[in-house]
Tab-separated table of C-alpha atoms and ligand atoms in Angstrom:
chain	number	residue	atom	x	y	z
A	30	MET	CA	2.271	11.263	-24.254
A	31	LYS	CA	4.424	11.949	-21.466
A	32	ALA	CA	5.189	8.929	-19.255
A	33	LEU	CA	8.105	7.870	-16.733
A	34	VAL	CA	9.506	5.256	-18.121
A	35	LYS	CA	12.224	1.968	-16.904
A	36	GLN	CA	13.611	2.322	-20.184
A	37	LYS	CA	16.940	0.551	-19.774
A	38	ALA	CA	17.981	-2.393	-17.324
A	39	GLU	CA	19.861	-0.326	-15.084
A	40	PRO	CA	19.590	2.274	-12.016
A	41	GLY	CA	17.219	5.414	-13.225
A	42	LEU	CA	14.410	6.609	-14.479
A	43	TRP	CA	13.224	8.057	-17.954
A	44	LEU	CA	10.804	11.093	-18.669
A	45	MET	CA	9.802	10.062	-22.025
A	46	ASP	CA	7.181	10.517	-24.874
A	47	VAL	CA	5.349	7.287	-25.436
A	48	PRO	CA	2.073	6.263	-27.248
A	49	GLU	CA	-1.135	6.568	-25.873
A	50	PRO	CA	-2.287	2.949	-24.430
A	51	VAL	CA	-4.772	0.851	-26.778
A	52	THR	CA	-8.149	0.816	-25.293
A	53	GLY	CA	-9.942	-2.155	-25.793
A	54	PRO	CA	-13.808	-3.183	-25.679
A	55	GLY	CA	-14.185	-3.748	-21.881
A	56	ASP	CA	-10.960	-1.054	-21.015
A	57	VAL	CA	-11.568	2.636	-19.515
A	58	LEU	CA	-8.846	5.217	-20.782
A	59	ILE	CA	-8.211	7.274	-17.598
A	60	LYS	CA	-6.369	11.306	-17.646
A	61	VAL	CA	-4.075	10.671	-14.866
A	62	LEU	CA	-4.472	13.434	-12.462
A	63	ARG	CA	-1.791	12.583	-9.414
A	64	THR	CA	0.048	9.236	-8.324
A	65	GLY	CA	1.174	8.128	-5.374
A	66	ILE	CA	4.707	6.750	-5.120
A	67	CYS	CA	5.071	3.277	-3.753
A	68	GLY	CA	8.277	1.483	-2.369
A	69	THR	CA	7.594	-0.584	-5.444
A	70	ASP	CA	8.483	2.166	-7.669
A	71	LEU	CA	11.702	2.813	-5.480
A	72	HIS	CA	13.088	-0.779	-6.052
A	73	ILE	CA	12.299	-0.540	-9.595
A	74	ARG	CA	14.350	3.084	-9.960
A	75	SER	CA	17.365	1.306	-7.943
A	76	TRP	CA	16.879	-1.822	-9.899
A	77	ASP	CA	17.478	-4.382	-6.791
A	78	GLY	CA	17.185	-7.958	-7.252
A	79	TRP	CA	13.332	-8.104	-7.147
A	80	ALA	CA	13.253	-5.582	-9.966
A	81	GLN	CA	15.339	-7.180	-11.828
A	82	HIS	CA	13.335	-10.528	-11.659
A	83	ALA	CA	9.681	-8.855	-11.635
A	84	VAL	CA	10.012	-6.182	-14.713
A	85	THR	CA	11.235	-6.428	-18.055
A	86	THR	CA	12.156	-3.261	-19.795
A	87	PRO	CA	10.607	-0.857	-21.614
A	88	ARG	CA	7.977	-0.326	-18.668
A	89	VAL	CA	6.045	2.659	-17.764
A	90	LEU	CA	5.642	2.635	-13.891
A	91	GLY	CA	3.069	3.273	-11.398
A	92	HIS	CA	0.177	1.615	-9.686
A	93	GLU	CA	-1.272	4.421	-7.535
A	94	PHE	CA	-3.300	7.031	-9.128
A	95	VAL	CA	-6.662	9.060	-9.400
A	96	GLY	CA	-7.552	10.391	-12.629
A	97	GLU	CA	-10.616	10.820	-14.989
A	98	VAL	CA	-12.291	8.625	-17.093
A	99	ALA	CA	-11.095	10.294	-20.947
A	100	ALA	CA	-13.159	7.208	-23.187
A	101	LEU	CA	-14.709	4.135	-22.815
A	102	GLY	CA	-14.566	0.909	-24.285
A	103	ALA	CA	-17.576	-0.169	-26.670
A	104	ASP	CA	-18.571	-2.803	-23.714
A	105	VAL	CA	-18.247	-0.826	-20.564
A	106	GLN	CA	-21.340	-0.171	-18.612
A	107	ASP	CA	-22.004	2.320	-15.215
A	108	ILE	CA	-18.724	4.027	-15.808
A	109	ALA	CA	-19.190	7.878	-17.844
A	110	VAL	CA	-16.556	9.918	-18.937
A	111	GLY	CA	-15.804	12.728	-16.291
A	112	ASP	CA	-16.295	10.140	-13.358
A	113	LEU	CA	-12.881	10.364	-10.966
A	114	VAL	CA	-11.583	7.181	-10.430
A	115	SER	CA	-8.734	5.659	-9.059
A	116	GLY	CA	-7.622	1.712	-9.816
A	117	GLU	CA	-6.965	-1.528	-8.367
A	118	GLY	CA	-3.316	-2.298	-9.235
A	119	HIS	CA	-3.690	-5.996	-9.304
A	120	LEU	CA	-5.284	-7.553	-12.431
A	121	VAL	CA	-6.625	-11.103	-12.036
A	122	CYS	CA	-7.128	-14.031	-14.271
A	123	GLY	CA	-10.853	-14.531	-13.720
A	124	ARG	CA	-10.077	-17.838	-14.227
A	125	CYS	CA	-8.429	-19.680	-11.989
A	126	ARG	CA	-10.832	-21.168	-8.646
A	127	ASN	CA	-10.030	-18.168	-6.413
A	128	CYS	CA	-11.372	-15.904	-9.477
A	129	LEU	CA	-14.506	-17.886	-9.950
A	130	ALA	CA	-15.544	-18.376	-6.212
A	131	GLY	CA	-15.163	-14.126	-5.957
A	132	ARG	CA	-11.958	-14.760	-3.910
A	133	ARG	CA	-9.926	-12.152	-6.280
A	134	HIS	CA	-7.574	-11.074	-4.359
A	135	LEU	CA	-6.358	-14.693	-4.153
A	136	CYS	CA	-5.850	-15.017	-7.962
A	137	ARG	CA	-2.923	-17.305	-8.546
A	138	SER	CA	-2.128	-15.288	-11.755
A	139	THR	CA	-2.090	-11.820	-10.802
A	140	VAL	CA	-0.576	-9.044	-13.014
A	141	GLY	CA	0.970	-5.833	-11.138
A	142	LEU	CA	0.211	-2.178	-13.073
A	143	GLY	CA	3.355	-0.726	-13.653
A	144	VAL	CA	5.635	-4.110	-12.820
A	145	GLY	CA	3.920	-6.380	-15.354
A	146	ARG	CA	1.935	-3.942	-17.230
A	147	ASP	CA	2.679	-0.400	-18.332
A	148	GLY	CA	1.326	1.485	-15.302
A	149	ALA	CA	0.077	5.232	-14.320
A	150	PHE	CA	2.867	7.382	-14.306
A	151	ALA	CA	1.825	8.892	-17.163
A	152	GLU	CA	-0.564	11.595	-19.084
A	153	TYR	CA	-2.844	8.300	-19.527
A	154	VAL	CA	-3.472	4.824	-18.456
A	155	ALA	CA	-5.747	2.446	-19.739
A	156	LEU	CA	-7.658	-0.131	-17.411
A	157	PRO	CA	-9.865	-2.781	-17.617
A	158	ALA	CA	-13.410	-1.752	-16.436
A	159	SER	CA	-13.237	-4.403	-13.622
A	160	ASN	CA	-10.373	-2.657	-12.121
A	161	VAL	CA	-11.907	0.442	-11.823
A	162	TRP	CA	-13.290	2.257	-8.981
A	163	VAL	CA	-15.149	5.354	-9.532
A	164	HIS	CA	-15.715	7.839	-6.534
A	165	ARG	CA	-18.973	8.647	-6.416
A	166	ALA	CA	-18.465	10.242	-2.531
A	167	PRO	CA	-16.682	13.624	-2.641
A	168	VAL	CA	-12.857	12.903	-2.163
A	169	ASP	CA	-9.592	14.874	-1.368
A	170	LEU	CA	-7.695	14.162	-4.647
A	171	ASP	CA	-4.129	13.197	-2.932
A	172	VAL	CA	-6.284	10.732	-0.626
A	173	ALA	CA	-7.811	9.598	-3.931
A	174	ALA	CA	-4.150	9.071	-5.743
A	175	ILE	CA	-3.384	6.672	-2.699
A	176	PHE	CA	-6.260	4.219	-2.547
A	177	ASP	CA	-4.228	1.620	-3.712
A	178	PRO	CA	-1.709	1.792	-0.501
A	179	PHE	CA	-4.463	2.869	1.729
A	180	GLY	CA	-6.464	-0.807	1.035
A	181	ASN	CA	-3.334	-2.533	1.633
A	182	ALA	CA	-3.764	-0.601	5.309
A	183	VAL	CA	-7.464	-1.184	5.538
A	184	HIS	CA	-6.998	-4.870	4.345
A	185	THR	CA	-4.230	-5.425	6.915
A	186	ALA	CA	-5.727	-3.600	9.963
A	187	LEU	CA	-9.030	-5.215	8.939
A	188	SER	CA	-7.835	-8.805	9.169
A	189	PHE	CA	-8.802	-9.632	12.403
A	190	PRO	CA	-11.799	-7.889	14.374
A	191	LEU	CA	-9.987	-5.392	16.385
A	192	VAL	CA	-12.586	-3.614	18.613
A	193	GLY	CA	-11.136	-3.141	22.124
A	194	GLU	CA	-8.153	-4.801	21.171
A	195	ASP	CA	-4.185	-3.959	21.964
A	196	VAL	CA	-2.617	-3.486	18.420
A	197	LEU	CA	0.772	-3.836	17.832
A	198	ILE	CA	2.270	-2.210	14.458
A	199	THR	CA	5.911	-2.890	13.481
A	200	GLY	CA	7.063	-0.226	10.893
A	201	ALA	CA	6.050	3.282	10.355
A	202	GLY	CA	6.303	3.981	6.758
A	203	PRO	CA	3.159	5.444	4.632
A	204	ILE	CA	0.954	2.096	5.138
A	205	GLY	CA	1.736	1.316	8.482
A	206	ILE	CA	0.951	5.031	9.576
A	207	MET	CA	-2.030	4.399	7.933
A	208	ALA	CA	-2.925	1.286	9.517
A	209	ALA	CA	-2.325	2.850	12.817
A	210	ALA	CA	-4.928	5.797	11.928
A	211	VAL	CA	-7.772	2.779	10.777
A	212	ALA	CA	-6.835	0.588	13.641
A	213	ARG	CA	-7.410	3.981	15.962
A	214	HIS	CA	-10.697	4.928	13.846
A	215	ALA	CA	-11.936	0.698	14.174
A	216	GLY	CA	-12.111	1.191	17.866
A	217	ALA	CA	-9.000	-0.718	18.860
A	218	ARG	CA	-7.740	-0.263	22.367
A	219	ASN	CA	-4.366	0.875	22.274
A	220	VAL	CA	-2.245	0.957	19.126
A	221	VAL	CA	1.388	0.571	19.609
A	222	ILE	CA	3.711	1.325	16.340
A	223	THR	CA	7.485	0.759	16.166
A	224	ASP	CA	9.864	2.756	13.870
A	225	VAL	CA	13.360	3.509	13.719
A	226	SER	CA	12.442	6.748	12.130
A	227	PRO	CA	11.735	9.906	14.348
A	228	ALA	CA	9.884	11.526	11.693
A	229	ARG	CA	7.624	8.721	11.123
A	230	LEU	CA	7.280	8.046	14.187
A	231	GLU	CA	5.442	11.709	14.906
A	232	LEU	CA	3.380	11.139	11.588
A	233	ALA	CA	1.714	8.225	13.409
A	234	ARG	CA	1.659	10.174	16.740
A	235	LYS	CA	-0.723	12.791	14.196
A	236	VAL	CA	-3.181	10.134	13.170
A	237	GLY	CA	-3.836	8.827	16.734
A	238	ALA	CA	-1.263	5.837	17.690
A	239	THR	CA	-0.932	5.526	21.727
A	240	LEU	CA	2.518	4.913	21.519
A	241	ALA	CA	4.829	5.431	18.801
A	242	LEU	CA	8.474	3.947	19.866
A	243	ASP	CA	11.569	4.161	18.751
A	244	VAL	CA	12.962	0.551	19.131
A	245	THR	CA	16.606	1.955	18.822
A	246	HIS	CA	15.991	3.419	22.352
A	247	HIS	CA	13.099	1.104	23.921
A	248	GLY	CA	12.089	-1.974	23.870
A	249	ILE	CA	8.326	-3.286	22.943
A	250	ALA	CA	8.087	-4.985	26.904
A	251	GLU	CA	8.804	-1.569	28.156
A	252	ALA	CA	5.825	-0.310	26.008
A	253	GLN	CA	3.859	-2.915	27.515
A	254	ARG	CA	4.627	-2.041	31.189
A	255	GLN	CA	3.851	1.409	30.064
A	256	LEU	CA	0.592	0.689	29.044
A	257	GLY	CA	-0.235	-1.451	31.725
A	258	LEU	CA	-0.549	-4.716	29.276
A	259	LYS	CA	-0.608	-7.539	30.919
A	260	GLU	CA	-0.294	-10.294	28.332
A	261	GLY	CA	0.678	-9.035	25.422
A	262	PHE	CA	-0.890	-7.611	22.145
A	263	ASP	CA	-4.227	-9.376	20.903
A	264	ILE	CA	-3.222	-8.268	17.153
A	265	GLY	CA	-0.095	-7.543	15.191
A	266	LEU	CA	0.107	-6.110	11.937
A	267	GLU	CA	3.918	-6.542	10.686
A	268	MET	CA	4.745	-3.493	7.882
A	269	SER	CA	8.294	-3.438	8.020
A	270	GLY	CA	9.471	-7.178	6.431
A	271	ARG	CA	12.294	-6.682	8.995
A	272	PRO	CA	13.540	-9.894	10.720
A	273	GLU	CA	13.746	-8.364	13.836
A	274	ALA	CA	10.673	-6.625	13.980
A	275	VAL	CA	8.644	-10.196	13.192
A	276	ARG	CA	10.649	-11.703	16.313
A	277	ASP	CA	10.117	-8.501	18.328
A	278	MET	CA	6.255	-8.662	17.297
A	279	VAL	CA	6.285	-13.236	18.034
A	280	ASP	CA	7.665	-12.275	21.441
A	281	ASN	CA	5.358	-9.282	22.650
A	282	MET	CA	1.935	-11.168	21.514
A	283	THR	CA	-0.509	-12.556	23.847
A	284	HIS	CA	-1.424	-16.322	23.619
A	285	GLY	CA	-3.769	-17.046	20.752
A	286	GLY	CA	-2.818	-13.612	19.439
A	287	ARG	CA	-3.100	-12.511	15.447
A	288	ILE	CA	-0.564	-11.459	13.061
A	289	ALA	CA	-1.261	-9.881	9.668
A	290	MET	CA	1.945	-10.081	7.432
A	291	LEU	CA	1.981	-7.497	4.882
A	292	GLY	CA	6.033	-6.227	5.489
A	293	LEU	CA	7.735	-7.965	2.109
A	294	PRO	CA	10.803	-9.639	3.866
A	295	ALA	CA	13.988	-9.107	1.125
A	296	ASP	CA	15.366	-12.440	2.231
A	297	GLU	CA	14.484	-15.560	4.157
A	298	PHE	CA	15.308	-15.737	7.847
A	299	ALA	CA	14.790	-17.519	11.031
A	300	VAL	CA	12.075	-17.287	13.888
A	301	ASP	CA	11.266	-19.066	16.841
A	302	TRP	CA	8.590	-21.559	15.331
A	303	SER	CA	8.335	-23.121	19.026
A	304	LYS	CA	7.380	-19.574	20.376
A	305	ILE	CA	4.501	-19.583	17.568
A	306	VAL	CA	3.533	-23.172	18.187
A	307	THR	CA	2.973	-22.950	21.757
A	308	SER	CA	1.629	-18.716	21.624
A	309	MET	CA	-0.866	-20.852	19.283
A	310	ILE	CA	-0.227	-17.940	17.022
A	311	THR	CA	-2.355	-17.274	13.581
A	312	ILE	CA	-0.152	-15.995	10.964
A	313	LYS	CA	-1.938	-14.513	7.536
A	314	GLY	CA	0.011	-13.230	5.210
A	315	ILE	CA	-1.730	-10.314	2.892
A	316	TYR	CA	-1.189	-8.870	-0.493
A	317	GLY	CA	-3.029	-6.276	-2.225
A	318	ARG	CA	-6.143	-5.684	-1.425
A	319	GLU	CA	-10.074	-7.329	-1.664
A	320	MET	CA	-11.577	-6.622	-4.409
A	321	TYR	CA	-13.655	-5.236	-3.529
A	322	GLU	CA	-14.633	-5.131	-0.030
A	323	THR	CA	-11.828	-3.015	1.043
A	324	TRP	CA	-12.558	-0.529	-1.615
A	325	TYR	CA	-15.788	-0.062	-0.204
A	326	ALA	CA	-14.702	-0.036	3.522
A	327	MET	CA	-12.036	2.577	2.178
A	328	THR	CA	-14.452	5.143	1.124
A	329	VAL	CA	-17.261	4.640	4.100
A	330	LEU	CA	-13.992	5.223	6.198
A	331	LEU	CA	-13.362	8.238	4.810
A	332	GLU	CA	-16.677	9.269	4.686
A	333	GLY	CA	-16.857	8.372	8.559
A	334	GLY	CA	-14.215	10.928	9.212
A	335	LEU	CA	-10.796	8.911	8.993
A	336	ASP	CA	-8.312	11.686	8.601
A	337	LEU	CA	-5.356	10.466	6.365
A	338	SER	CA	-4.031	13.930	5.528
A	339	PRO	CA	-1.087	13.613	8.024
A	340	VAL	CA	0.283	10.442	5.916
A	341	ILE	CA	0.751	13.268	2.889
A	342	THR	CA	3.994	15.033	3.321
A	343	GLY	CA	5.330	16.061	-0.195
A	344	SER	CA	3.908	16.784	-4.028
A	345	TYR	CA	5.471	17.559	-7.087
A	346	GLY	CA	5.103	18.518	-10.355
A	347	TYR	CA	5.825	15.500	-12.569
A	348	GLN	CA	8.856	16.707	-14.474
A	349	ASP	CA	10.249	16.882	-10.945
A	350	PHE	CA	10.249	12.889	-10.394
A	351	ASP	CA	14.054	12.680	-9.470
A	352	ALA	CA	13.450	15.078	-6.636
A	353	ALA	CA	9.917	13.267	-5.556
A	354	PHE	CA	11.822	9.939	-5.939
A	355	ASP	CA	14.730	10.739	-3.788
A	356	GLU	CA	12.649	12.663	-0.851
A	357	ALA	CA	10.233	9.147	-0.933
A	358	ALA	CA	12.747	7.341	-0.673
A	359	THR	CA	14.318	8.789	2.587
A	360	ALA	CA	13.151	7.493	5.957
A	361	ARG	CA	11.436	10.653	6.897
A	362	SER	CA	8.653	10.998	4.501
A	363	GLY	CA	5.137	10.036	4.451
A	364	LYS	CA	3.450	9.514	0.810
A	365	ILE	CA	4.721	11.685	-1.824
A	366	ILE	CA	2.208	12.853	-4.745
A	367	LEU	CA	3.367	13.346	-8.182
A	368	ASP	CA	1.008	16.146	-9.862
A	369	TRP	CA	0.311	14.885	-13.640
A	370	THR	CA	-1.561	18.413	-14.592
A	371	ALA	CA	0.984	20.521	-13.399
B	407	ZN	ZN1	-7.591	-16.017	-10.984
């Protein structure tokens, strides 16, 4: 089968013929229809410090996908050949304390699809049945392809109750934009999102952000005044991993404010902890999605009318992966889709 492979420990990706994945007794073999390109995949293509540490070659990339069940292992129940499915990209151990308690998203031995084992940028992918999410309600194929990052957005946005609250999102990449849509849909009063890319801020406006702020020209304190906020933001969703964004956020939170952090900083950095202490701020780290409460929430949010279509800004056949990756690497794009049937 065709697959996009990190073949050598150097920058680049290779479209190659590889053997179809082996389907064990508890596994589901999935014919991949469409995939989403994630920042993770861009890191692996460019072979930066993180990728060199996290990935061994050769490795088939990709963890955002939708596909059709092609075959079932002997022990698989409740999933049928032909079902439309996406996959949870974190494979958990099932044996650690958190897994045994049902808190699988907190597993201490998580393996990433397309990072620690072969992924979904291929004509077929095999996954344990416990990692397969069956789409039982009708769903747009492009949206189904990005359930994994949509899950990051939902998990982060719904980490704290936000009905009637003022929400600040730093970073208008695809996940930040989706989080803005979710926060709006779920009943936040104001949703302010910041970035330095006018194109991405425009996408955030399309999904309903109250204010999309270019922080190269305007400060967040200015936005507070514009919206009539007197005491700061109640909820912060940090999506950028940028030190200056984290500091800005801390500066603009209300006393007792709560911050969910998904943005992954490239290096350690300093923040004013005295401000965090005296403002009594709660900070929660987010990695992945809750299995499977987040997936349930994603499905019902879409059923309830949440519209993610503005987030998807490009679609390519898999043969054109280089152009697709180049577009995904710009600061202008939303989610870029690769079609594996074209
Ligand atoms: Zn575990």
